[in-house]
XYZ file of C-alpha atoms in Angstrom:
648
model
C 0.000 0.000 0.000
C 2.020 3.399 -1.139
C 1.242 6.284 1.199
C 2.268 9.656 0.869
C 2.629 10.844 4.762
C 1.360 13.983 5.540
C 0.273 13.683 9.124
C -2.503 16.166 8.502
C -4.459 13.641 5.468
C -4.043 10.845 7.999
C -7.491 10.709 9.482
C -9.180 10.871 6.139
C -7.088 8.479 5.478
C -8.314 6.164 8.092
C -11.924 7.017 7.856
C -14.414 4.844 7.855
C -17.200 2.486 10.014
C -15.359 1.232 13.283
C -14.771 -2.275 13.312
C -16.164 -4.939 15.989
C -13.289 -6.153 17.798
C -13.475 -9.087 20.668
C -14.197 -8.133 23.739
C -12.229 -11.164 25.529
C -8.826 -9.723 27.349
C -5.928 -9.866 24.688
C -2.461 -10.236 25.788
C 0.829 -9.473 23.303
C 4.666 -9.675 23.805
C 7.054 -7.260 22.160
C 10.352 -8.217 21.523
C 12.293 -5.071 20.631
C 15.615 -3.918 19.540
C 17.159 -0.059 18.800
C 20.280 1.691 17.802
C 22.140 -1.350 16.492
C 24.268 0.493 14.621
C 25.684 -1.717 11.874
C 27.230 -3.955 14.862
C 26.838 -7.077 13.139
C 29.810 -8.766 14.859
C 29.632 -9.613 18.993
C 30.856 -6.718 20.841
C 33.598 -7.196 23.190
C 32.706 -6.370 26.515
C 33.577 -5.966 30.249
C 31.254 -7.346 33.160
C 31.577 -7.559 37.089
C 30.148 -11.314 37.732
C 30.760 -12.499 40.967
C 32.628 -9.568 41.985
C 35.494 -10.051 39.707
C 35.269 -7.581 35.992
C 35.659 -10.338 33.238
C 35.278 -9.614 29.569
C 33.033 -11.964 27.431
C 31.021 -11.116 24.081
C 27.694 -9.716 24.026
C 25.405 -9.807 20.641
C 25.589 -9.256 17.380
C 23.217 -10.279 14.374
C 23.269 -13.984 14.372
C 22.841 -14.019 18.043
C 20.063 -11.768 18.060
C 18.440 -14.071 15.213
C 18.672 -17.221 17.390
C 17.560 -15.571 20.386
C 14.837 -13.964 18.599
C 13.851 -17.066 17.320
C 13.529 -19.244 20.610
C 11.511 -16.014 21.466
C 9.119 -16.708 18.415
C 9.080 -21.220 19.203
C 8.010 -19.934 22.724
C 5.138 -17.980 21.643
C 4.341 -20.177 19.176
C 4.080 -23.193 21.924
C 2.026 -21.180 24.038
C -0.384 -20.116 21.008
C 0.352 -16.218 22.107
C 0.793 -13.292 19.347
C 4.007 -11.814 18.939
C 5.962 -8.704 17.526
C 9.908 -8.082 16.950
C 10.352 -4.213 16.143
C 13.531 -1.947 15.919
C 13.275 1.528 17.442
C 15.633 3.367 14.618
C 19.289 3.766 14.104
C 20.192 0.537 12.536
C 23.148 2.341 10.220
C 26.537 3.833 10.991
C 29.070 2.699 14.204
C 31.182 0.066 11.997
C 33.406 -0.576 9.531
C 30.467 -2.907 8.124
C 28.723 0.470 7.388
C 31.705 2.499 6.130
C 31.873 -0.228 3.341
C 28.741 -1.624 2.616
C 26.395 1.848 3.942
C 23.395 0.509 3.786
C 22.564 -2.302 1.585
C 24.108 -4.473 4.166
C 21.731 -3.654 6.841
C 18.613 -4.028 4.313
C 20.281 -7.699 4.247
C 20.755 -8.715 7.184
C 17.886 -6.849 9.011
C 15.409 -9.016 6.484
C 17.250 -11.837 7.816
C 15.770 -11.184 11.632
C 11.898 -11.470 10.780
C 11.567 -7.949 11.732
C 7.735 -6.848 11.896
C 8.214 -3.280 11.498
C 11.433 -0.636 11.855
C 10.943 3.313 12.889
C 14.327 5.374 11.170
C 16.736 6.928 13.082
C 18.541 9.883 12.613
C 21.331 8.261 11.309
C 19.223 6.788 8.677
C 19.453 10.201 7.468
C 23.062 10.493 7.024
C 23.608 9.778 3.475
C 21.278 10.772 0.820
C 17.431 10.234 0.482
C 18.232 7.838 -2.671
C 20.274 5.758 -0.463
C 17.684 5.910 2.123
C 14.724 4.774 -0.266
C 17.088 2.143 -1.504
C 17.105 0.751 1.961
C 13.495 0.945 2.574
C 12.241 -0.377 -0.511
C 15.586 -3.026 -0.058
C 14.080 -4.456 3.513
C 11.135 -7.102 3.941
C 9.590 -5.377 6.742
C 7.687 -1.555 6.872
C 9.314 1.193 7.850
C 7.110 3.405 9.589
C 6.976 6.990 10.382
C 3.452 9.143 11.093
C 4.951 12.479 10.622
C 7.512 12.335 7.864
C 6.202 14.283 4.701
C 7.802 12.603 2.140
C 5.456 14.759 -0.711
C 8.379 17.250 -2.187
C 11.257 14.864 -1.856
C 11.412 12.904 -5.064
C 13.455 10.056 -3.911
C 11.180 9.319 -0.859
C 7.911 10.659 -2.301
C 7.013 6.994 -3.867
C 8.382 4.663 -1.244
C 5.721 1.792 -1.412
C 7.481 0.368 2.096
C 7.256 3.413 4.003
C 3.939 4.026 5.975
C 2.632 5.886 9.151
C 1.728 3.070 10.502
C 0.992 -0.810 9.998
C -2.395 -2.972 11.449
C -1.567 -6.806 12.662
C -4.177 -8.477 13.346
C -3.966 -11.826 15.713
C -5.675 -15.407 16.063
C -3.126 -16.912 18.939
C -0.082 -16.764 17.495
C -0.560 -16.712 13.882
C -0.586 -13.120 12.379
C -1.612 -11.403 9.268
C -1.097 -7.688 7.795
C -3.755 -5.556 7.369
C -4.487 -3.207 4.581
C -7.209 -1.716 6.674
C -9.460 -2.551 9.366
C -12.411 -3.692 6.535
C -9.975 -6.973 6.604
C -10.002 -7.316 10.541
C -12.966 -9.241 11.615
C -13.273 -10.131 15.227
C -9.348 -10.611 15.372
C -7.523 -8.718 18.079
C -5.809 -5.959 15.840
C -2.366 -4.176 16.951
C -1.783 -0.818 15.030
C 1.910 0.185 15.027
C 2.907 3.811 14.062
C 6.464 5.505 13.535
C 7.310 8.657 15.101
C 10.686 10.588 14.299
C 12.102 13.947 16.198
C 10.135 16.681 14.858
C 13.550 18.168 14.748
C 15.045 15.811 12.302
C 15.824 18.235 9.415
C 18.720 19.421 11.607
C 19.778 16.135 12.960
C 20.131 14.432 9.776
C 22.701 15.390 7.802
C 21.023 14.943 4.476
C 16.963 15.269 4.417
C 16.735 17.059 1.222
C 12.939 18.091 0.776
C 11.087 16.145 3.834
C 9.517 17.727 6.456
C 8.950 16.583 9.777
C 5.912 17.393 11.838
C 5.228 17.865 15.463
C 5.546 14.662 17.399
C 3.234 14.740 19.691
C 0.502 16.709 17.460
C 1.216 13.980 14.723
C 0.791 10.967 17.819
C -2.957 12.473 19.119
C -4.365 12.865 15.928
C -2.681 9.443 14.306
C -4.273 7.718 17.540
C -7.512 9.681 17.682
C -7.933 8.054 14.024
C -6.788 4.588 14.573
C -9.169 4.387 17.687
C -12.304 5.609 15.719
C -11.527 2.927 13.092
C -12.107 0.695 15.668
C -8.161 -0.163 16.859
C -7.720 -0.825 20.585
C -4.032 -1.884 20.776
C -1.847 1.055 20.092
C 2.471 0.782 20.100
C 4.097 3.607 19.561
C 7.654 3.026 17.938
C 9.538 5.790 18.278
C 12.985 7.485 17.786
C 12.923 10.237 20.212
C 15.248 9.038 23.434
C 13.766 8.099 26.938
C 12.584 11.409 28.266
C 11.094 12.504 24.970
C 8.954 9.068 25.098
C 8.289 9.371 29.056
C 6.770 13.011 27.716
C 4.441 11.384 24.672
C 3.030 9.023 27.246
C 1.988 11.950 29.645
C 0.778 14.187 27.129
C -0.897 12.547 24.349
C -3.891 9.712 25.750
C -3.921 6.419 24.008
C -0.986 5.006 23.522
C -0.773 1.584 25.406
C 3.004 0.766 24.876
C 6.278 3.273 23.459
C 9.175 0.995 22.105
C 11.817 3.303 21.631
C 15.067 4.067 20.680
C 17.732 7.487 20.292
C 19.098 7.219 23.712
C 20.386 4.027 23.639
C 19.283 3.167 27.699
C 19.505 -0.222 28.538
C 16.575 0.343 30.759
C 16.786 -2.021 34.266
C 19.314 -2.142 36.520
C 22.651 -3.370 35.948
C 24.530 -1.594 38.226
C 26.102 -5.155 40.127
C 27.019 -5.928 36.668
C 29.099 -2.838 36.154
C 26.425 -1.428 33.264
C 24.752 0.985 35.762
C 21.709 1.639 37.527
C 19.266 3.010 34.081
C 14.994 3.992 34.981
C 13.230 0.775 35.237
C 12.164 -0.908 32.348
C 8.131 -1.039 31.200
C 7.607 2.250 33.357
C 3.604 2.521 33.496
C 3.076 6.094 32.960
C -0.529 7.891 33.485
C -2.114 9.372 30.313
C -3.279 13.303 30.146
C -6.808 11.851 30.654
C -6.047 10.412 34.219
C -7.079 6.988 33.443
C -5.214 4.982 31.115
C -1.411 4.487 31.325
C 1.351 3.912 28.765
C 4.204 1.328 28.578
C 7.822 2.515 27.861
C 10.781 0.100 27.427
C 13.815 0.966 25.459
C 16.457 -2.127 24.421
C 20.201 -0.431 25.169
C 22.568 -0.362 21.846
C 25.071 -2.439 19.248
C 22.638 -5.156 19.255
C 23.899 -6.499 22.938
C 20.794 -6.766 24.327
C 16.672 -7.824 23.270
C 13.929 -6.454 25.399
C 11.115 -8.708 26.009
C 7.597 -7.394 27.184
C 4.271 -8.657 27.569
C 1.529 -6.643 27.555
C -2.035 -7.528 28.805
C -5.139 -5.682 28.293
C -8.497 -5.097 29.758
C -11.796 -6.123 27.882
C -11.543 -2.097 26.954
C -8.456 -2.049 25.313
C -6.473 -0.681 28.335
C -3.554 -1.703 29.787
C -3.387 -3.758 32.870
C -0.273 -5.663 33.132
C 2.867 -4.963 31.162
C 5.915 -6.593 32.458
C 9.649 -7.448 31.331
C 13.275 -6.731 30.655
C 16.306 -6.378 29.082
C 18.604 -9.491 28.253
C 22.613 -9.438 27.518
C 23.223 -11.691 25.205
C 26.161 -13.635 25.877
C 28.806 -15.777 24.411
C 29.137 -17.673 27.620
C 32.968 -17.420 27.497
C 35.098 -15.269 29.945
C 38.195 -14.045 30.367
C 40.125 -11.606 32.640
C 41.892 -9.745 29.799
C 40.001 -7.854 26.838
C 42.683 -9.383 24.643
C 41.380 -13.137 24.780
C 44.163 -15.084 25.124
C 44.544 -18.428 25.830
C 46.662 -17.430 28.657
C 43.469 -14.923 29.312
C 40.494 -17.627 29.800
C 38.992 -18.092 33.112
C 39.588 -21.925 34.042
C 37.232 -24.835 33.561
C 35.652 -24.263 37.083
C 35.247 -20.385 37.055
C 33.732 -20.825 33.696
C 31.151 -22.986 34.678
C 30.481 -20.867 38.344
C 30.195 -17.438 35.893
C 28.064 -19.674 33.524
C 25.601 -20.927 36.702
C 25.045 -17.316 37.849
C 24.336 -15.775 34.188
C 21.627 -19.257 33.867
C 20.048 -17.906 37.306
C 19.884 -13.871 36.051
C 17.061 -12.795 34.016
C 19.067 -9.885 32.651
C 21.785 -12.040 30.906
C 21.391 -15.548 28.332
C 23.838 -17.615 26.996
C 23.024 -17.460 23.393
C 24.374 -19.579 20.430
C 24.866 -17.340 17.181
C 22.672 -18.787 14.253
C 25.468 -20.609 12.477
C 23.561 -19.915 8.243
C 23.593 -16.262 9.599
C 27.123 -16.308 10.915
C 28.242 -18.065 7.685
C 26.686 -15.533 5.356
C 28.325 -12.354 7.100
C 31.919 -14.662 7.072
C 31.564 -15.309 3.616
C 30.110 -12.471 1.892
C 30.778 -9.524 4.063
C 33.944 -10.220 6.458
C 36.747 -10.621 3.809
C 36.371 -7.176 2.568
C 36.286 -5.767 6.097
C 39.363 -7.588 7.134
C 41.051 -6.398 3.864
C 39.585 -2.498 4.454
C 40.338 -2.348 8.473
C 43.432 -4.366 8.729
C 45.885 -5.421 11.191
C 45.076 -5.320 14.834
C 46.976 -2.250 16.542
C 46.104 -2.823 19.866
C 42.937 -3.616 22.541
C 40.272 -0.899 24.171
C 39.344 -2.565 27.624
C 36.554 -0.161 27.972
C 34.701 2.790 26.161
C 36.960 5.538 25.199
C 34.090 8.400 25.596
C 34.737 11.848 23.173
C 33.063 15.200 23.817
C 33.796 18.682 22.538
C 33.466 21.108 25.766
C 34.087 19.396 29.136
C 31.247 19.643 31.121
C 30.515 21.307 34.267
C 31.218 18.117 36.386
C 34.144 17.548 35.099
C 33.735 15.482 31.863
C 36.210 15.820 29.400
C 37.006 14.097 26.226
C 39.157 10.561 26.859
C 40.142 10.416 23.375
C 41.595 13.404 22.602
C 43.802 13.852 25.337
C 45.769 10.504 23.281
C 45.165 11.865 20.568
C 46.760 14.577 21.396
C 49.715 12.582 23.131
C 50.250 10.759 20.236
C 51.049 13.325 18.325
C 53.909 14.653 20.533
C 55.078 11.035 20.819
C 55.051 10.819 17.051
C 57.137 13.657 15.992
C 59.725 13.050 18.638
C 60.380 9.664 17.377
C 64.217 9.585 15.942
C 62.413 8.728 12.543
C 60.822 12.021 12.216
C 63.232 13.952 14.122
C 65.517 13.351 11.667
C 63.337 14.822 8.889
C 62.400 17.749 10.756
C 65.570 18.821 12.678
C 63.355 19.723 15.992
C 61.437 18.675 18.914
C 58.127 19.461 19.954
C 57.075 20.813 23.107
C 53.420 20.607 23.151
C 50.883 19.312 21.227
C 47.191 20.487 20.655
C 43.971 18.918 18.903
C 40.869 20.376 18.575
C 38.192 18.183 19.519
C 36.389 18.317 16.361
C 39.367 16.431 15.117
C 38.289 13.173 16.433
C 34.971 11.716 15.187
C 34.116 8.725 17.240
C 34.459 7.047 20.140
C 35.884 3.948 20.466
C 34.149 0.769 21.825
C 35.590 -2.239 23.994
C 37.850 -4.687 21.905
C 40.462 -4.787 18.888
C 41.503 -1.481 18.071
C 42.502 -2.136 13.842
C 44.239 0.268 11.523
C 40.846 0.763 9.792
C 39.416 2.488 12.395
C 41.708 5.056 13.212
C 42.444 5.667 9.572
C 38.644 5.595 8.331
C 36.381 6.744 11.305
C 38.477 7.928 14.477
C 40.746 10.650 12.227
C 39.238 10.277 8.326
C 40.303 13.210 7.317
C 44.253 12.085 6.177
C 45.017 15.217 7.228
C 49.109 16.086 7.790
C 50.851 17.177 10.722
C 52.314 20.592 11.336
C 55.394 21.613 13.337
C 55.264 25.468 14.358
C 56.648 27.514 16.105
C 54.892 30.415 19.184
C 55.839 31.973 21.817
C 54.274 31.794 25.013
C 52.286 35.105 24.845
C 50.529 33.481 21.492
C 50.072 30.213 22.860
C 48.196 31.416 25.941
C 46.399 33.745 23.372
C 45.167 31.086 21.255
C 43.794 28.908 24.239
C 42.114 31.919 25.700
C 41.005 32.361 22.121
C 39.886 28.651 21.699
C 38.168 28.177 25.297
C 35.911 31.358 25.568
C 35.077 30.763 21.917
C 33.817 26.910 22.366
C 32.386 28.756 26.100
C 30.310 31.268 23.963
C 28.998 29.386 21.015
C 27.748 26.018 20.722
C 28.543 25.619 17.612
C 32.588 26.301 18.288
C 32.691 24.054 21.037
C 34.156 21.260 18.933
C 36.319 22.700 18.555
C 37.896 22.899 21.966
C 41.501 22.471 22.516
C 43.111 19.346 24.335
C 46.892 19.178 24.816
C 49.608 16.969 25.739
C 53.060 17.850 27.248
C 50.756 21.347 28.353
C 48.497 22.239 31.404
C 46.339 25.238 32.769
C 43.772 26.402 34.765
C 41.058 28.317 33.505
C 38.600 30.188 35.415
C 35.389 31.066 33.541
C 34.207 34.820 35.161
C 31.045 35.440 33.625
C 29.152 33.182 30.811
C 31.439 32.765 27.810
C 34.665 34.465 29.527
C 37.320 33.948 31.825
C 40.957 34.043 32.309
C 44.102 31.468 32.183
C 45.401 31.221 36.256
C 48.403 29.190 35.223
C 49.841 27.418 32.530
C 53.161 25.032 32.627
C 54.865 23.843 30.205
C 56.376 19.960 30.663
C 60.692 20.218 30.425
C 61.813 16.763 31.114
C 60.064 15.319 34.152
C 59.270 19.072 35.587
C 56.160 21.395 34.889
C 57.773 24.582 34.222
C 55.532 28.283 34.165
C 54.979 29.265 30.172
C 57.668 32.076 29.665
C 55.827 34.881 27.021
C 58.864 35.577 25.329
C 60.243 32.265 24.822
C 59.619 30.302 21.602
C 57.574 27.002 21.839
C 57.636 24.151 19.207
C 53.747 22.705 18.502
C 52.295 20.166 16.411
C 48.684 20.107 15.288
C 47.049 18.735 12.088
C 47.992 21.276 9.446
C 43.745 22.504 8.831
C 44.281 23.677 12.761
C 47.617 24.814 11.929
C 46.561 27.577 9.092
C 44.065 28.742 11.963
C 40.536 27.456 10.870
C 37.838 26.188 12.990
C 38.151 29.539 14.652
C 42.054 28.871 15.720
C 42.702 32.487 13.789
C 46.028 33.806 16.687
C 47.551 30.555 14.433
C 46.540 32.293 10.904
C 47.571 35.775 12.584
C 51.373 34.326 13.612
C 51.903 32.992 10.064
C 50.782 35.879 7.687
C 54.287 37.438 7.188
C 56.741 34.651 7.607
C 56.197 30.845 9.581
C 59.098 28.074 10.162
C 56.095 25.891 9.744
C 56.749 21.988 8.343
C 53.716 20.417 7.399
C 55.008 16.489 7.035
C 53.353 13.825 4.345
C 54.712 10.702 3.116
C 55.684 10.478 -0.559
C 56.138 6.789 -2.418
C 55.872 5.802 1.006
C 59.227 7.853 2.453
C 58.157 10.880 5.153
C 59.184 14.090 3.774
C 58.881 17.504 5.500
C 57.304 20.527 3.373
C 58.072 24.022 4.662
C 55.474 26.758 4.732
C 56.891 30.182 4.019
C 53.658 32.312 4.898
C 49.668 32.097 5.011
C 47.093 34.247 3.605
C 43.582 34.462 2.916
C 41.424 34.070 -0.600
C 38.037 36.405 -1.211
C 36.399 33.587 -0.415
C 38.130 33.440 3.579
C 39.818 30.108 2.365
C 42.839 30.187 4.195
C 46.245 28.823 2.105
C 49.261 27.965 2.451
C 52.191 29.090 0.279
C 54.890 26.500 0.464
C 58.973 27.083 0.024
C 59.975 24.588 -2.530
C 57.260 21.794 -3.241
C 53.840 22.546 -2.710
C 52.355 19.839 -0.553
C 49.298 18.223 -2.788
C 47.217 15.217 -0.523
C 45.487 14.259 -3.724
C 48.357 13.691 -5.822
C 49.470 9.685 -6.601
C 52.264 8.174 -4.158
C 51.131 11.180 -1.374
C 49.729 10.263 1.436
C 48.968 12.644 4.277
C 47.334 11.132 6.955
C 50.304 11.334 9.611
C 47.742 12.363 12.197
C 46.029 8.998 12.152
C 50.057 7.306 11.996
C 50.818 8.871 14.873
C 48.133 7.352 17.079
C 49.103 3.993 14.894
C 52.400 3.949 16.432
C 51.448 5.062 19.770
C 48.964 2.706 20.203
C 51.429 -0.160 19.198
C 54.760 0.758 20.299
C 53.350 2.802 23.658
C 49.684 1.831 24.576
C 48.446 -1.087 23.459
C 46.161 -1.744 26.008
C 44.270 1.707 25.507
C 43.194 3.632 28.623
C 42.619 6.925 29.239
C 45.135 8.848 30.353
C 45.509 9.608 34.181
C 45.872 13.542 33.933
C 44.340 15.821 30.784
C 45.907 18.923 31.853
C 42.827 20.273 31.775
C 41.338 22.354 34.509
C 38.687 24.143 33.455
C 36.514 25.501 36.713
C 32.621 26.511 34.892
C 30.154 28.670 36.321
């Protein structure tokens, strides 16, 4: 059935005589998913079981198939109706993605017996002709009540994309609806999509669509469904936890919100190190005072299915709705993230770990479904091993990235390595040899590093293709201390003033300060040290400090201008590439500025070109390479940022 879907046509859409529907109490279980994110491979992960933090695998695809399929032979057994839904965000987060975008997903998504999929705002991050390839790729609909696909021509005449989608039950055997003309005295589920009504600014490519208000969109989509006759109402939605606790209080009717965005693995898992989230299938109370809603919400990377079962009253109100989320596990532990032989529990603490995981509702030992497993090894895995590479080193736990540190003290874990990688890197003897110097400190902005990085191997792939894709080269130049402290008071009260320039804060290694922020937007640098040796020394303004930085930094973009300002007359600035695979240093004599504010940079001899054959530039993502390998290879954060930034 194609739909064009403007929320405001929906209701004529659904006109029509109400149909009977049984008035015998109905009860359904949910099996749900969200924010997978291309994560077709177990994730590597740390637990505390039994008091002790082991690392084991959690999910992936052909786990989440066999699990979802004992979940199906249950129901079946038991004669009960079931759905399996995805609350949004199935693309991006893996090198599976980088390669494949998103015909992979439409793949192996069909492959889970899906019953209907909400998109995310990643789903967004391509094109719209990518996107419709997807949808019209997948065997499942993709639902969402107020997209307006009408003046985007790519999405406009998506057959598989629809506001919503009727189920109606006998036991456990279920049939689509086209409408509820078809529905008989069948219990009848009704299952409509509901996106961020800010969308257009979240996605990075929704070309004509428009997105209506959520929660205007949710009344009038259930005021509709429920005077066609529909008394079981899900909402699947990609809005994040508090945005879904605030449909169920405002708009009446909805008996159950699956949802996704905010990736909470709803429960508590606190004793197994995963923290203490809101409970899971919170009843909340309806505008109207009398009926309630059921949230739940499924955690991330496919890890984890949530399981609820929902009972209602003879009315079509809920009454019971009960569950939770379960960790799907490998059932093999070690005390090391790097899985060693030498790493494995032994035979007896295997089996205790195993005992307690069999006795915990919140965890499963789950088998991976061995045609699904072979069809990602076979058709999918080669290229990724080819594209990603050899393994540089491990990530025992989440490496979190952020742009400003927050007022309690957050900062970014990655960039701080980053950052010390750099230093590390251009102090080498190798390098030092082509560029005559040593550097003292080393800066990164944080909109320099574009993910996070998750528990397990660390590969060359994903430093070089997602952590720093921009094969951008190093820079050596030189300040002195009056400029440097300039350009960090320049840096911090910009990313303190605008939102949109706090990405690009400035982390550090072999440098620290204290900044006080005054008033909102201001403040003023109490110290700042410079690292001689094993000693913190006070910055001297007059003396001359060597930095490196990636070179787009360097040439003072991203707001970085005291760095454009130093270099307009005359720089000893070395930008370094590798050419036919030897590192070569290219010295800039000056910087200065086209009529469109491009900034360039006007080299001595040999103009350094990235795109030209046997150059390649990407020495910032070499240097973490060879840090991680020859320094860190067990990736932690780093015990002391420099960073002291006291907030109002």
């Amino acid at each position: 059935m194609k739909k064009i879907l403007v929320a405001g046509a929906l209701a004529l859409a659904l006109s029509g005589c109400a149909s009977q529907q049984p008035e015998a109490p109905f009860t359904l279980t949910l099996a749900h998913i969200n924010d997978t994110h291309s994560h077709f491979d177990p994730s590597d992960a740390p637990l505390t079981l039994d008091g002790q933090r082991v690392y084991t695998r959690l999910g992936g695809f052909p786990r989440l198939l066999n699990y979802a399929n004992t979940l199906r032979e249950q129901a079946k057994l038991a004669d009960q109706p079931l759905l399996f839904v995805h609350g949004g965000d199935a693309w991006q987060g893996s090198g599976y993605f980088q390669l494949n975008r998103g015909a992979m997903n439409a793949d192996l998504l069909s492959r889970l017996g899906l019953d209907a999929m909400v998109p995310g705002e990643h789903e967004f991050d391509l094109d719209n002709q990518r996107l419709a390839a997807f949808i019209e790729g997948v065997n499942f609909p993709v639902l969402a009540a107020n997209l307006n696909v009408s003046r985007d021509p790519a999405l406009s005449g998506a057959a598989n994309l629809h506001p919503y989608v009727l189920y109606a039950f006998d036991g456990n055997d279920k049939e689509r609806l086209e409408s509820m003309d078809d529905a008989g005295r069948d219990p009848v589920v009704a299952i409509i999509g509901l996106l961020p009504e800010e969308m257009g600014e979240l996605g990075t490519s929704t070309g004509g669509l428009r997105f209506e208000h959520e929660l205007e969109t949710a009344q009038r989509t259930v005021n509709a469904l429920r005077a066609q006759g529909v008394k079981h109402i899900i909402a699947l939605t990609h809005l994040g936890l508090e945005r879904d606790q605030r449909l169920a209080a405002r708009v009446n009717g909805i008996d159950v919100i699956v949802g996704g965005r905010s990736e909470t693995l709803l429960g508590d898992f606190s004793d197994l190190g995963l923290g203490n989230n809101p409970p899971y299938a919170q009843l909340i109370t309806n505008p109207d005072g009398r009926a309630k809603t059921c949230v739940v919400q499924a955690g991330h990377f496919a890890q984890a299915m949530g399981r609820v079962s929902v009972t209602f009253s003879r009315d079509g109100r809920v009454t019971r709705c009960e569950g939770g989320n379960t960790l799907l596990t490998d059932g093999e532990f070690y005390h090391d993230i790097r899985r060693g032989e030498q790493h494995r529990l032994s035979p007896a603490a295997q089996q205790r770990l195993r005992q307690l995981v069999a006795a915990d509702k919140r965890l499963a030992v789950v088998a991976e479904d061995a045609e699904l497993r072979r069809h990602i090894d076979e058709q999918y895995k080669p290229a990724l091993t080819r594209a990603y590479g050899a393994v540089l080193g491990h990530v025992p736990a989440t490496l979190s990235h952020r742009g400003l540190p927050g007022r309690d003290g957050s900062q970014s874990e990655l960039a701080p390595l980053v950052a010390a990688s750099q230093l590390y890197w251009v102090n080498t003897p190798e390098v030092q040899a082509v560029t005559g110097r040593r550097a003292d400190v080393a800066l990164v902005s944080a909109s320099a590093v574009r993910t996070q990085l998750e528990p397990g191997e660390l590969r060359q792939g994903k430093v070089r293709q997602e952590l720093l894709p921009f094969a951008t080269p190093l820079s050596l130049v030189s300040l002195t201390g009056r400029q440097l402290a300039g350009l960090l008071l320049e840096t911090i009260n910009g990313a303190l003033t605008d939102d949109k320039r706090a990405q690009a804060f400035p982390y550090m290694a072999g440098l620290r300060y204290q900044f006080d922020e005054t008033r909102k937007g201001a403040g003023f640098l109490r110290q700042i040290e410079v690292r001689q040796g094993e000693r913190w020394v006070k910055l001297d303004p007059n003396a001359s400090y060597s930095l490196v930085l990636n070179a787009y930094h360097a040439s003072g973009n991203d707001g970085w201008n005291t760095l454009f300002q130093a270099q307009q007359v005359l720089t000893d600035r070395i930008d370094l590439a590798r050419v036919n695979g030897r590192l070569m240093a290219f010295p800039v004599a000056r910087l200065s500025q086209t009529g469109n504010n491009a900034i360039e940079a006007h080299y001595i001899n040999q103009p350094l070109n990235c795109r030209a054959a046997g150059v390649r530039c990407n020495t910032d993502a070499e240097a973490f390479e060879d840090y991680v390998q020859q320094r860190r290879p067990l990736l932690t954060p780093l015990a002391d940022t420099g960073i002291t930034l006291n907030r109002l």
